[in-house]
Amino acid sequence: MASQNTMDKVVSLCKRRGFVYQSSEIYGGLASIWDYGPLGVALKNNIANYWWREMTQLHENIVGIDASILMHPQVWKASGHVDGFVDPLVDCKNCKARFKAQDLIRQWQTKRKLGALMEGEIREGGEGDLQELVKVRWAEATCPTCGTTGNLTSPRLFNLMLKTFLGPVEESAAVVYLRPETAQGIYVNYLNVLNTSRLKLPFGIAQIGKAFRNEITPGNFIFRTREFEQMEMQFFVRPEEATEWLTKWRDKRFDYYRKLGIRAEKLRLHQHTPQELAHYAADAYDIEYEFPFGWQEIEGIHNRTDFDLKRHSEFSGKDLSYMNEETKDRFTPYIVETSSGLNRTLLTCLVDGYYEDTQDGEPRTVLRLAPAIAPVKAGVFSLVKKDGLAEIADQLANDLRKVGTVFTDHSGSIGRRYRRMDEIGTPWGVTVDYQTKEDQTVTLRDRDSLEQLRVHMAELPALLATKLAVN
Ligand code: GAP
């Protein structure tokens, strides 16, 4: 059973084995910003490639784009982010702690303390509505950090978008935002893609890229950070088909996490209540994973209606409607969005795959990563370094590199070398021994079943390629 302890162990493994480092660590680090080391970047790229294959290559009607992080400032007015992408914050004047107003309300709701602090009705789960926040008598509330009463401020709005300036002068006319979601890069390119392809509704545009949010409560390692990557696909459909496509994509995306090897009992769907729905959505589901710190969203699937295209039409003055060639009717397509976090998926794979057991009396840590995303596909070892065994192993490793990343190691006990590979999720271990010199066979060991087979060296590249093939 995963516990906070598992989280600590995963964080420690990430640092120790070169998956994730704190950003600018030699300067004391930068809060909630992380760097990916050699194994981390390999795992991240493999997950991104897996998603790209699943969401573009396997569909004749989904194409990709790569839009810029910096976009025209009007984009964020049209999208609603300038006015609406805000978190109401509450400060404690005594201890200087800062809270999201929603988090405090949630805590008080759980402890049934909210009633005493409220004027009028507050809907259950309705804490997203600013009108609701006004009903709380903040000045009479107790700060959960220092325990003093009467020091909390009323909520103040704080925009989560990060700003910078284009050009040499830092003036308001030069303000641009680092995109808080990749989706808008797709909407503003919708017409370009439509005009330069032969796509017809329904069709999708996919993108993987960085997004930035000045999160108030980042944390839980790489779960919520201020710089992160999203993998989003926007599916353009006829309005009357949006509900059907939302269901289809919801189920497909749920299955995707199962294909990535995530345990079924750790995944669930959550349909948004009317109070939880974003301003652009008619219906939405979150795919949630049970992390050691509780059930949390890893992906959102939304029926965004025609909100985005209509708003961009209105703000840009460009007609973004779609004409049905046969019936000649014009309408604005609805969008069904699948929005997944790359870093969050990576954390999910690490937490879900983390496993400890004992082998031959020695403790073993295993990352049960799906072979397709494992950073190293095979460890290739020689039983001993001498008698030409290391040279045979090196040659075999070179042959296997054409299939996937392999790692060689010729010293130390073989059990220890296997365990070092298990800890980073390497699915297979290959050992060259004295028998190899006689019959060209090697031992192939499976990380999960621990089964060991003798395989002819010449057959190994094709065998690993078959095992790695994703269906
Ligand atoms: N375009 C829709 C959108 O951005 P979202 O629910 O805000 O929706 C989608 O984000 C996904 O992006 C989340 O499910 C999560 O996986 C990831 N994500 C969002 N904020 C994040 C953050 N601060 N750190 C890491 N991942 C984040």
Short mmCIF file of C-alpha atoms and ligand atoms in Angstrom, two decimals:
data_model
loop_
_atom_site.label_atom_id
_atom_site.label_comp_id
_atom_site.label_asym_id
_atom_site.label_seq_id
_atom_site.Cartn_x
_atom_site.Cartn_y
_atom_site.Cartn_z
CA MET A 1 0.00 0.00 0.00
CA ALA A 2 1.42 3.34 -1.05
CA SER A 3 2.10 5.74 1.80
CA GLN A 4 3.85 9.09 2.19
CA ASN A 5 6.85 6.86 2.85
CA THR A 6 6.60 5.60 -0.75
CA MET A 7 6.64 9.20 -1.93
CA ASP A 8 9.81 9.92 0.08
CA LYS A 9 11.41 6.78 -1.35
CA VAL A 10 10.49 7.74 -4.92
CA VAL A 11 11.88 11.26 -4.43
CA SER A 12 15.09 9.85 -2.99
CA LEU A 13 15.44 7.30 -5.82
CA CYS A 14 14.92 10.07 -8.39
CA LYS A 15 17.78 12.08 -6.93
CA ARG A 16 20.09 9.11 -6.29
CA ARG A 17 19.74 7.56 -9.74
CA GLY A 18 19.52 10.74 -11.84
CA PHE A 19 15.82 11.00 -12.71
CA VAL A 20 15.02 14.41 -11.21
CA TYR A 21 17.16 17.11 -9.55
CA GLN A 22 16.15 20.34 -7.89
CA SER A 23 16.66 23.25 -10.28
CA SER A 24 19.77 25.41 -9.64
CA GLU A 25 20.59 23.18 -6.68
CA ILE A 26 24.10 24.57 -6.19
CA TYR A 27 22.46 27.96 -5.50
CA GLY A 28 20.03 26.50 -3.00
CA GLY A 29 17.38 25.55 -5.56
CA LEU A 30 14.35 27.38 -6.97
CA ALA A 31 11.04 26.54 -5.31
CA SER A 32 8.95 23.98 -7.19
CA ILE A 33 11.09 23.97 -10.32
CA TRP A 34 12.83 20.71 -11.24
CA ASP A 35 15.41 19.49 -13.73
CA TYR A 36 15.39 16.06 -15.36
CA GLY A 37 18.60 14.03 -15.29
CA PRO A 38 19.77 11.39 -17.79
CA LEU A 39 17.21 8.76 -16.77
CA GLY A 40 14.45 11.32 -16.16
CA VAL A 41 14.72 12.90 -19.59
CA ALA A 42 14.76 9.45 -21.22
CA LEU A 43 11.61 8.45 -19.31
CA LYS A 44 9.91 11.77 -20.10
CA ASN A 45 10.74 11.54 -23.81
CA ASN A 46 9.53 7.94 -23.92
CA ILE A 47 6.20 8.90 -22.33
CA ALA A 48 5.84 11.85 -24.73
CA ASN A 49 6.60 9.58 -27.71
CA TYR A 50 4.13 7.00 -26.45
CA TRP A 51 1.42 9.68 -26.15
CA TRP A 52 2.27 11.13 -29.58
CA ARG A 53 1.97 7.70 -31.21
CA GLU A 54 -1.27 6.97 -29.39
CA MET A 55 -2.82 10.37 -30.20
CA THR A 56 -1.55 11.13 -33.72
CA GLN A 57 0.14 8.23 -35.52
CA LEU A 58 -2.70 5.80 -34.80
CA HIS A 59 -5.37 8.19 -36.16
CA GLU A 60 -5.79 9.27 -39.75
CA ASN A 61 -7.65 12.40 -38.63
CA ILE A 62 -5.35 13.77 -35.89
CA VAL A 63 -2.32 15.91 -36.75
CA GLY A 64 0.27 17.66 -34.61
CA ILE A 65 1.54 21.21 -34.26
CA ASP A 66 4.17 22.99 -32.18
CA ALA A 67 3.05 26.52 -31.30
CA SER A 68 5.18 29.12 -29.52
CA ILE A 69 5.11 29.62 -25.78
CA LEU A 70 4.74 33.40 -26.25
CA MET A 71 1.55 34.45 -27.97
CA HIS A 72 -0.26 37.68 -28.78
CA PRO A 73 -1.59 39.13 -25.47
CA GLN A 74 -5.09 39.31 -26.95
CA VAL A 75 -5.16 35.50 -26.99
CA TRP A 76 -5.36 35.50 -23.19
CA LYS A 77 -8.09 38.16 -23.15
CA ALA A 78 -10.14 36.09 -25.58
CA SER A 79 -9.54 32.85 -23.69
CA GLY A 80 -10.69 34.39 -20.41
CA HIS A 81 -7.33 33.91 -18.68
CA VAL A 82 -6.60 37.62 -18.11
CA ASP A 83 -9.85 38.08 -16.17
CA GLY A 84 -10.60 34.59 -14.98
CA PHE A 85 -7.39 32.65 -14.35
CA VAL A 86 -7.21 33.84 -10.77
CA ASP A 87 -6.88 32.28 -7.37
CA PRO A 88 -8.32 34.17 -4.42
CA LEU A 89 -5.59 34.33 -1.74
CA VAL A 90 -5.83 34.88 1.99
CA ASP A 91 -2.86 36.11 4.07
CA CYS A 92 -2.23 35.78 7.77
CA LYS A 93 -1.05 39.19 9.05
CA ASN A 94 0.54 37.51 12.07
CA CYS A 95 2.64 34.63 10.66
CA LYS A 96 2.65 35.77 6.98
CA ALA A 97 1.38 32.36 5.81
CA ARG A 98 -0.51 32.54 2.51
CA PHE A 99 -3.41 30.25 1.57
CA LYS A 100 -5.71 29.64 -1.34
CA ALA A 101 -9.13 30.70 -0.04
CA GLN A 102 -10.61 27.53 -1.51
CA ASP A 103 -8.18 25.34 0.43
CA LEU A 104 -9.14 26.95 3.74
CA ILE A 105 -12.84 26.57 3.01
CA ARG A 106 -12.30 22.93 2.06
CA GLN A 107 -10.46 22.31 5.36
CA TRP A 108 -13.18 24.02 7.35
CA GLN A 109 -15.88 22.12 5.47
CA THR A 110 -14.17 18.84 6.39
CA LYS A 111 -13.90 19.87 10.03
CA ARG A 112 -17.49 21.22 9.97
CA LYS A 113 -16.21 24.60 11.20
CA LEU A 114 -17.42 26.54 8.20
CA GLY A 115 -21.02 26.95 9.45
CA ALA A 116 -19.88 29.17 12.31
CA LEU A 117 -17.93 31.42 9.94
CA MET A 118 -20.60 31.88 7.30
CA GLU A 119 -23.31 34.30 6.40
CA GLY A 120 -26.02 32.75 4.29
CA GLU A 121 -25.87 29.49 2.35
CA ILE A 122 -22.70 28.11 0.79
CA ARG A 123 -23.16 25.30 -1.67
CA GLU A 124 -21.27 22.10 -1.07
CA GLY A 125 -18.31 22.03 -3.44
CA GLY A 126 -19.23 25.53 -4.59
CA GLU A 127 -16.15 27.16 -3.22
CA GLY A 128 -14.92 28.01 -6.73
CA ASP A 129 -17.51 30.76 -6.99
CA LEU A 130 -16.20 34.17 -5.89
CA GLN A 131 -19.64 35.13 -4.58
CA GLU A 132 -19.35 32.29 -2.08
CA LEU A 133 -16.07 33.59 -0.69
CA VAL A 134 -17.68 36.87 0.30
CA LYS A 135 -19.99 34.97 2.66
CA VAL A 136 -17.16 33.83 4.90
CA ARG A 137 -16.33 36.10 7.85
CA TRP A 138 -12.60 35.92 7.27
CA ALA A 139 -11.69 38.38 10.04
CA GLU A 140 -13.19 36.01 12.64
CA ALA A 141 -11.39 32.93 11.37
CA THR A 142 -8.38 31.18 12.87
CA CYS A 143 -5.13 30.81 10.95
CA PRO A 144 -4.35 27.08 10.59
CA THR A 145 -0.60 27.79 10.71
CA CYS A 146 -0.10 30.03 13.77
CA GLY A 147 -3.48 29.43 15.44
CA THR A 148 -4.24 33.14 16.03
CA THR A 149 -7.74 34.52 15.38
CA GLY A 150 -8.55 37.79 13.67
CA ASN A 151 -5.46 38.01 11.49
CA LEU A 152 -6.70 36.58 8.18
CA THR A 153 -7.26 39.08 5.36
CA SER A 154 -10.23 38.90 3.00
CA PRO A 155 -9.45 37.01 -0.23
CA ARG A 156 -7.52 38.97 -2.86
CA LEU A 157 -7.38 37.96 -6.49
CA PHE A 158 -4.05 36.76 -7.83
CA ASN A 159 -3.57 35.98 -11.53
CA LEU A 160 -1.69 32.73 -12.13
CA MET A 161 -0.15 33.78 -15.45
CA LEU A 162 3.57 34.54 -15.55
CA LYS A 163 4.43 37.78 -17.33
CA THR A 164 7.44 38.97 -19.22
CA PHE A 165 8.23 41.88 -21.58
CA LEU A 166 9.00 41.76 -25.29
CA GLY A 167 11.56 44.30 -26.45
CA PRO A 168 13.84 46.64 -24.50
CA VAL A 169 11.25 48.67 -22.57
CA GLU A 170 9.47 47.20 -19.56
CA GLU A 171 6.13 48.96 -20.09
CA SER A 172 2.59 47.66 -20.00
CA ALA A 173 2.31 47.73 -23.81
CA ALA A 174 5.19 45.22 -23.99
CA VAL A 175 3.69 42.66 -21.59
CA VAL A 176 3.36 39.13 -22.88
CA TYR A 177 2.46 36.00 -20.94
CA LEU A 178 4.12 32.61 -20.75
CA ARG A 179 1.26 30.38 -21.85
CA PRO A 180 -0.61 28.75 -18.93
CA GLU A 181 -1.94 25.98 -21.22
CA THR A 182 -0.94 24.71 -24.66
CA ALA A 183 -4.55 24.54 -25.88
CA GLN A 184 -4.78 28.15 -27.07
CA GLY A 185 -1.85 27.60 -29.47
CA ILE A 186 -4.06 25.01 -31.17
CA TYR A 187 -7.18 27.19 -31.35
CA VAL A 188 -5.36 30.12 -32.94
CA ASN A 189 -3.88 27.73 -35.53
CA TYR A 190 -7.18 25.94 -36.23
CA LEU A 191 -7.77 27.86 -39.44
CA ASN A 192 -4.15 27.40 -40.63
CA VAL A 193 -4.40 23.64 -40.16
CA LEU A 194 -7.83 23.49 -41.79
CA ASN A 195 -6.65 25.51 -44.82
CA THR A 196 -3.42 23.57 -45.30
CA SER A 197 -4.73 20.05 -44.84
CA ARG A 198 -7.54 18.00 -46.29
CA LEU A 199 -9.05 17.38 -42.89
CA LYS A 200 -12.81 17.33 -42.43
CA LEU A 201 -14.80 17.17 -39.21
CA PRO A 202 -14.31 15.37 -36.94
CA PHE A 203 -10.56 15.92 -36.66
CA GLY A 204 -7.99 16.60 -33.99
CA ILE A 205 -4.88 18.71 -33.45
CA ALA A 206 -2.35 17.52 -30.87
CA GLN A 207 0.51 19.29 -29.17
CA ILE A 208 3.11 18.63 -26.47
CA GLY A 209 4.75 21.62 -24.86
CA LYS A 210 5.69 23.68 -21.86
CA ALA A 211 3.16 25.63 -19.83
CA PHE A 212 3.71 27.98 -16.90
CA ARG A 213 1.55 28.88 -13.92
CA ASN A 214 2.49 30.97 -10.91
CA GLU A 215 0.93 28.34 -8.62
CA ILE A 216 0.28 29.48 -5.06
CA THR A 217 0.51 26.03 -3.56
CA PRO A 218 2.94 24.08 -5.72
CA GLY A 219 4.34 20.92 -4.25
CA ASN A 220 4.32 17.16 -3.86
CA PHE A 221 7.57 16.97 -5.81
CA ILE A 222 6.84 17.24 -9.56
CA PHE A 223 3.05 16.92 -9.11
CA ARG A 224 2.26 20.65 -9.13
CA THR A 225 5.02 22.92 -10.41
CA ARG A 226 5.29 26.38 -11.91
CA GLU A 227 6.87 25.12 -15.15
CA PHE A 228 5.51 21.88 -16.59
CA GLU A 229 4.62 20.13 -19.83
CA GLN A 230 1.19 19.34 -21.18
CA MET A 231 0.12 16.81 -23.79
CA GLU A 232 -3.13 18.13 -25.22
CA MET A 233 -5.38 17.11 -28.08
CA GLN A 234 -8.26 19.26 -29.27
CA PHE A 235 -10.89 17.32 -31.23
CA PHE A 236 -13.15 19.47 -33.44
CA VAL A 237 -16.65 18.02 -33.89
CA ARG A 238 -20.19 18.86 -34.94
CA PRO A 239 -22.06 20.34 -31.95
CA GLU A 240 -24.61 17.53 -31.88
CA GLU A 241 -21.81 14.92 -31.70
CA ALA A 242 -19.85 16.50 -28.81
CA THR A 243 -21.41 14.41 -26.03
CA GLU A 244 -20.71 11.16 -27.89
CA TRP A 245 -17.08 12.16 -28.55
CA LEU A 246 -16.57 13.21 -24.94
CA THR A 247 -17.56 9.70 -23.82
CA LYS A 248 -15.36 8.08 -26.49
CA TRP A 249 -12.28 10.12 -25.57
CA ARG A 250 -12.89 9.72 -21.83
CA ASP A 251 -12.86 5.93 -22.21
CA LYS A 252 -9.92 5.87 -24.61
CA ARG A 253 -7.84 8.06 -22.33
CA PHE A 254 -8.68 5.90 -19.30
CA ASP A 255 -7.53 2.79 -21.23
CA TYR A 256 -4.31 4.59 -22.18
CA TYR A 257 -3.19 4.70 -18.53
CA ARG A 258 -3.95 0.97 -18.21
CA LYS A 259 -1.81 0.36 -21.34
CA LEU A 260 0.97 2.35 -19.66
CA GLY A 261 0.82 -0.29 -16.94
CA ILE A 262 -0.94 1.77 -14.24
CA ARG A 263 -2.96 -0.44 -11.84
CA ALA A 264 -6.73 -0.30 -12.45
CA GLU A 265 -7.58 0.03 -8.75
CA LYS A 266 -5.50 3.22 -8.54
CA LEU A 267 -7.41 4.94 -11.35
CA ARG A 268 -10.89 6.45 -11.32
CA LEU A 269 -13.05 8.92 -13.21
CA HIS A 270 -14.57 12.01 -11.64
CA GLN A 271 -17.32 13.88 -13.45
CA HIS A 272 -17.33 17.60 -12.67
CA THR A 273 -20.31 18.92 -10.72
CA PRO A 274 -21.97 22.04 -12.22
CA GLN A 275 -20.05 24.11 -9.62
CA GLU A 276 -16.72 22.61 -10.63
CA LEU A 277 -17.13 23.12 -14.40
CA ALA A 278 -14.74 25.64 -15.98
CA HIS A 279 -16.39 28.68 -17.60
CA TYR A 280 -15.86 27.17 -21.08
CA ALA A 281 -17.12 23.64 -20.36
CA ALA A 282 -20.52 21.98 -20.74
CA ASP A 283 -19.31 18.69 -19.26
CA ALA A 284 -15.98 17.36 -18.01
CA TYR A 285 -14.26 14.37 -16.47
CA ASP A 286 -10.99 14.09 -14.59
CA ILE A 287 -8.95 10.91 -14.68
CA GLU A 288 -7.64 10.60 -11.15
CA TYR A 289 -4.84 8.52 -9.66
CA GLU A 290 -4.50 7.60 -6.00
CA PHE A 291 -1.13 9.12 -5.05
CA PRO A 292 0.35 8.62 -1.57
CA PHE A 293 -1.04 12.12 -0.86
CA GLY A 294 -4.58 11.24 -2.03
CA TRP A 295 -6.71 11.01 -5.20
CA GLN A 296 -5.61 13.68 -7.67
CA GLU A 297 -6.30 14.67 -11.27
CA ILE A 298 -3.80 13.47 -13.85
CA GLU A 299 -5.84 14.36 -16.94
CA GLY A 300 -8.90 16.42 -17.79
CA ILE A 301 -11.34 15.66 -20.63
CA HIS A 302 -13.67 18.54 -21.45
CA ASN A 303 -16.51 19.35 -23.79
CA ARG A 304 -15.40 22.96 -24.35
CA THR A 305 -18.37 23.68 -26.62
CA ASP A 306 -17.83 26.42 -29.25
CA PHE A 307 -16.59 28.82 -26.54
CA ASP A 308 -12.95 29.03 -27.68
CA LEU A 309 -13.48 29.37 -31.43
CA LYS A 310 -16.31 31.89 -30.96
CA ARG A 311 -14.22 34.01 -28.58
CA HIS A 312 -11.19 33.97 -30.91
CA SER A 313 -13.49 34.85 -33.80
CA GLU A 314 -14.89 37.76 -31.84
CA PHE A 315 -11.51 39.09 -30.63
CA SER A 316 -9.54 38.54 -33.87
CA GLY A 317 -12.29 39.45 -36.31
CA LYS A 318 -11.55 36.27 -38.29
CA ASP A 319 -14.34 33.90 -39.25
CA LEU A 320 -13.56 30.56 -37.59
CA SER A 321 -16.76 28.82 -38.61
CA TYR A 322 -16.79 25.61 -40.63
CA MET A 323 -18.70 24.94 -43.81
CA ASN A 324 -20.20 21.57 -44.56
CA GLU A 325 -19.38 21.14 -48.27
CA GLU A 326 -22.41 18.94 -48.96
CA THR A 327 -25.16 20.81 -47.14
CA LYS A 328 -23.45 24.25 -47.36
CA ASP A 329 -24.41 24.97 -43.75
CA ARG A 330 -22.00 26.98 -41.58
CA PHE A 331 -21.46 26.47 -37.87
CA THR A 332 -18.75 26.82 -35.23
CA PRO A 333 -17.37 23.40 -34.29
CA TYR A 334 -17.43 22.19 -30.70
CA ILE A 335 -14.14 21.08 -29.12
CA VAL A 336 -13.57 17.98 -27.03
CA GLU A 337 -10.25 18.37 -25.26
CA THR A 338 -7.99 15.76 -23.68
CA SER A 339 -5.38 17.45 -21.48
CA SER A 340 -2.73 15.42 -19.75
CA GLY A 341 0.33 16.49 -17.74
CA LEU A 342 3.60 14.96 -18.90
CA ASN A 343 5.40 15.45 -15.59
CA ARG A 344 2.35 14.23 -13.69
CA THR A 345 2.16 11.11 -15.86
CA LEU A 346 5.85 10.50 -15.18
CA LEU A 347 5.24 10.80 -11.41
CA THR A 348 2.26 8.44 -11.73
CA CYS A 349 4.43 5.84 -13.51
CA LEU A 350 7.15 6.13 -10.85
CA VAL A 351 4.80 5.92 -7.86
CA ASP A 352 2.69 3.15 -9.36
CA GLY A 353 5.73 1.15 -10.45
CA TYR A 354 7.64 1.46 -7.16
CA TYR A 355 7.91 -1.91 -5.46
CA GLU A 356 10.13 -3.56 -2.86
CA ASP A 357 10.82 -7.26 -2.25
CA THR A 358 13.62 -9.59 -1.20
CA GLN A 359 15.64 -11.69 -3.64
CA ASP A 360 18.21 -14.24 -2.46
CA GLY A 361 18.07 -12.69 1.00
CA GLU A 362 18.83 -9.19 -0.33
CA PRO A 363 16.31 -6.31 -0.37
CA ARG A 364 15.38 -5.26 -3.89
CA THR A 365 13.73 -2.08 -5.16
CA VAL A 366 11.95 -2.36 -8.50
CA LEU A 367 10.40 0.19 -10.80
CA ARG A 368 7.84 -1.77 -12.79
CA LEU A 369 7.82 0.58 -15.77
CA ALA A 370 6.18 -0.57 -19.01
CA PRO A 371 9.04 -1.64 -21.36
CA ALA A 372 7.99 0.97 -23.95
CA ILE A 373 8.74 3.83 -21.55
CA ALA A 374 11.62 2.35 -19.51
CA PRO A 375 14.69 4.62 -19.89
CA VAL A 376 17.04 1.64 -20.32
CA LYS A 377 15.69 -1.43 -22.10
CA ALA A 378 18.39 -3.94 -21.16
CA GLY A 379 21.45 -4.25 -18.95
CA VAL A 380 24.17 -6.27 -20.68
CA PHE A 381 26.71 -7.91 -18.37
CA SER A 382 29.66 -10.25 -18.61
CA LEU A 383 29.86 -12.79 -15.79
CA VAL A 384 33.55 -11.85 -15.40
CA LYS A 385 35.54 -9.15 -17.12
CA LYS A 386 38.31 -11.46 -18.33
CA ASP A 387 38.67 -14.27 -20.91
CA GLY A 388 37.05 -12.19 -23.66
CA LEU A 389 33.57 -12.19 -22.03
CA ALA A 390 33.47 -8.36 -21.63
CA GLU A 391 34.31 -7.93 -25.33
CA ILE A 392 31.49 -10.28 -26.36
CA ALA A 393 29.07 -8.41 -24.09
CA ASP A 394 30.17 -5.03 -25.52
CA GLN A 395 29.63 -6.26 -29.09
CA LEU A 396 26.20 -7.62 -28.16
CA ALA A 397 25.32 -4.31 -26.47
CA ASN A 398 26.22 -2.45 -29.68
CA ASP A 399 23.88 -4.72 -31.66
CA LEU A 400 21.08 -4.17 -29.15
CA ARG A 401 21.53 -0.36 -29.20
CA LYS A 402 19.85 -0.38 -32.63
CA VAL A 403 16.72 -1.60 -30.84
CA GLY A 404 16.83 0.54 -27.70
CA THR A 405 19.04 2.09 -25.02
CA VAL A 406 21.19 -0.50 -23.26
CA PHE A 407 23.64 -0.23 -20.40
CA THR A 408 26.77 -2.33 -19.87
CA ASP A 409 28.43 -3.23 -16.57
CA HIS A 410 31.22 -5.76 -16.16
CA SER A 411 32.11 -5.59 -12.49
CA GLY A 412 30.58 -6.57 -9.15
CA SER A 413 28.31 -9.47 -8.29
CA ILE A 414 25.79 -10.32 -10.96
CA GLY A 415 22.93 -10.12 -8.43
CA ARG A 416 23.96 -6.59 -7.51
CA ARG A 417 24.16 -5.58 -11.15
CA TYR A 418 20.64 -6.94 -11.78
CA ARG A 419 19.35 -5.05 -8.74
CA ARG A 420 20.84 -1.75 -9.94
CA MET A 421 18.93 -2.22 -13.20
CA ASP A 422 15.69 -3.25 -11.40
CA GLU A 423 15.82 -0.02 -9.42
CA ILE A 424 15.69 2.12 -12.58
CA GLY A 425 13.01 -0.02 -14.24
CA THR A 426 15.14 -1.86 -16.83
CA PRO A 427 12.92 -4.73 -18.04
CA TRP A 428 15.64 -7.18 -19.08
CA GLY A 429 19.11 -8.28 -18.00
CA VAL A 430 21.42 -10.13 -20.41
CA THR A 431 24.43 -12.05 -19.13
CA VAL A 432 27.34 -13.36 -21.18
CA ASP A 433 29.12 -16.30 -19.50
CA TYR A 434 31.52 -19.12 -20.38
CA GLN A 435 28.76 -21.12 -22.08
CA THR A 436 28.32 -18.18 -24.48
CA LYS A 437 31.76 -18.92 -25.91
CA GLU A 438 30.69 -22.47 -26.68
CA ASP A 439 27.16 -22.08 -28.03
CA GLN A 440 26.63 -18.26 -28.46
CA THR A 441 23.72 -18.30 -26.01
CA VAL A 442 23.22 -15.77 -23.21
CA THR A 443 20.93 -15.62 -20.18
CA LEU A 444 17.93 -13.33 -20.58
CA ARG A 445 16.40 -12.37 -17.22
CA ASP A 446 12.96 -10.77 -16.83
CA ARG A 447 12.70 -7.98 -14.20
CA ASP A 448 9.15 -8.86 -13.09
CA SER A 449 8.83 -12.66 -13.38
CA LEU A 450 12.57 -13.17 -12.65
CA GLU A 451 12.41 -15.95 -15.27
CA GLN A 452 15.78 -16.72 -16.90
CA LEU A 453 16.00 -18.14 -20.42
CA ARG A 454 18.95 -19.15 -22.62
CA VAL A 455 18.71 -17.26 -25.91
CA HIS A 456 20.98 -17.31 -28.96
CA MET A 457 22.82 -13.96 -29.23
CA ALA A 458 21.93 -13.59 -32.90
CA GLU A 459 18.23 -13.81 -32.06
CA LEU A 460 18.30 -11.31 -29.21
CA PRO A 461 17.86 -8.00 -31.14
CA ALA A 462 14.77 -9.29 -32.95
CA LEU A 463 13.41 -10.82 -29.73
CA LEU A 464 13.77 -7.54 -27.79
CA ALA A 465 12.28 -5.58 -30.69
CA THR A 466 9.23 -7.88 -30.61
CA LYS A 467 8.90 -7.54 -26.84
CA LEU A 468 9.15 -3.74 -27.11
CA ALA A 469 6.59 -3.41 -29.90
CA VAL A 470 3.57 -1.47 -28.62
CA ASN A 471 0.17 -2.65 -29.71
N1 GAP B 1 -6.24 23.04 -21.32
C1 GAP B 1 -6.90 22.56 -20.17
C2 GAP B 1 -6.05 22.60 -18.99
O1 GAP B 1 -4.96 23.16 -18.99
P1 GAP B 1 -5.92 21.78 -16.51
O2 GAP B 1 -6.83 20.84 -15.75
O3 GAP B 1 -5.64 23.09 -15.90
O4 GAP B 1 -6.59 21.93 -17.94
C3 GAP B 1 -4.54 19.81 -17.51
O5 GAP B 1 -4.56 21.04 -16.80
C4 GAP B 1 -3.46 18.90 -16.95
O6 GAP B 1 -2.20 19.60 -16.92
C5 GAP B 1 -3.71 18.46 -15.51
O7 GAP B 1 -4.54 17.31 -15.46
C6 GAP B 1 -2.29 18.12 -15.06
O8 GAP B 1 -1.93 16.83 -15.47
C7 GAP B 1 -1.45 19.15 -15.81
N2 GAP B 1 -1.14 20.31 -14.93
C8 GAP B 1 -1.89 21.40 -14.71
N3 GAP B 1 -1.28 22.25 -13.87
C9 GAP B 1 -0.10 21.68 -13.53
C10 GAP B 1 0.99 22.06 -12.69
N4 GAP B 1 0.99 23.22 -12.03
N5 GAP B 1 2.04 21.22 -12.57
C11 GAP B 1 2.07 20.05 -13.25
N6 GAP B 1 1.07 19.64 -14.06
C12 GAP B 1 -0.01 20.44 -14.21
#
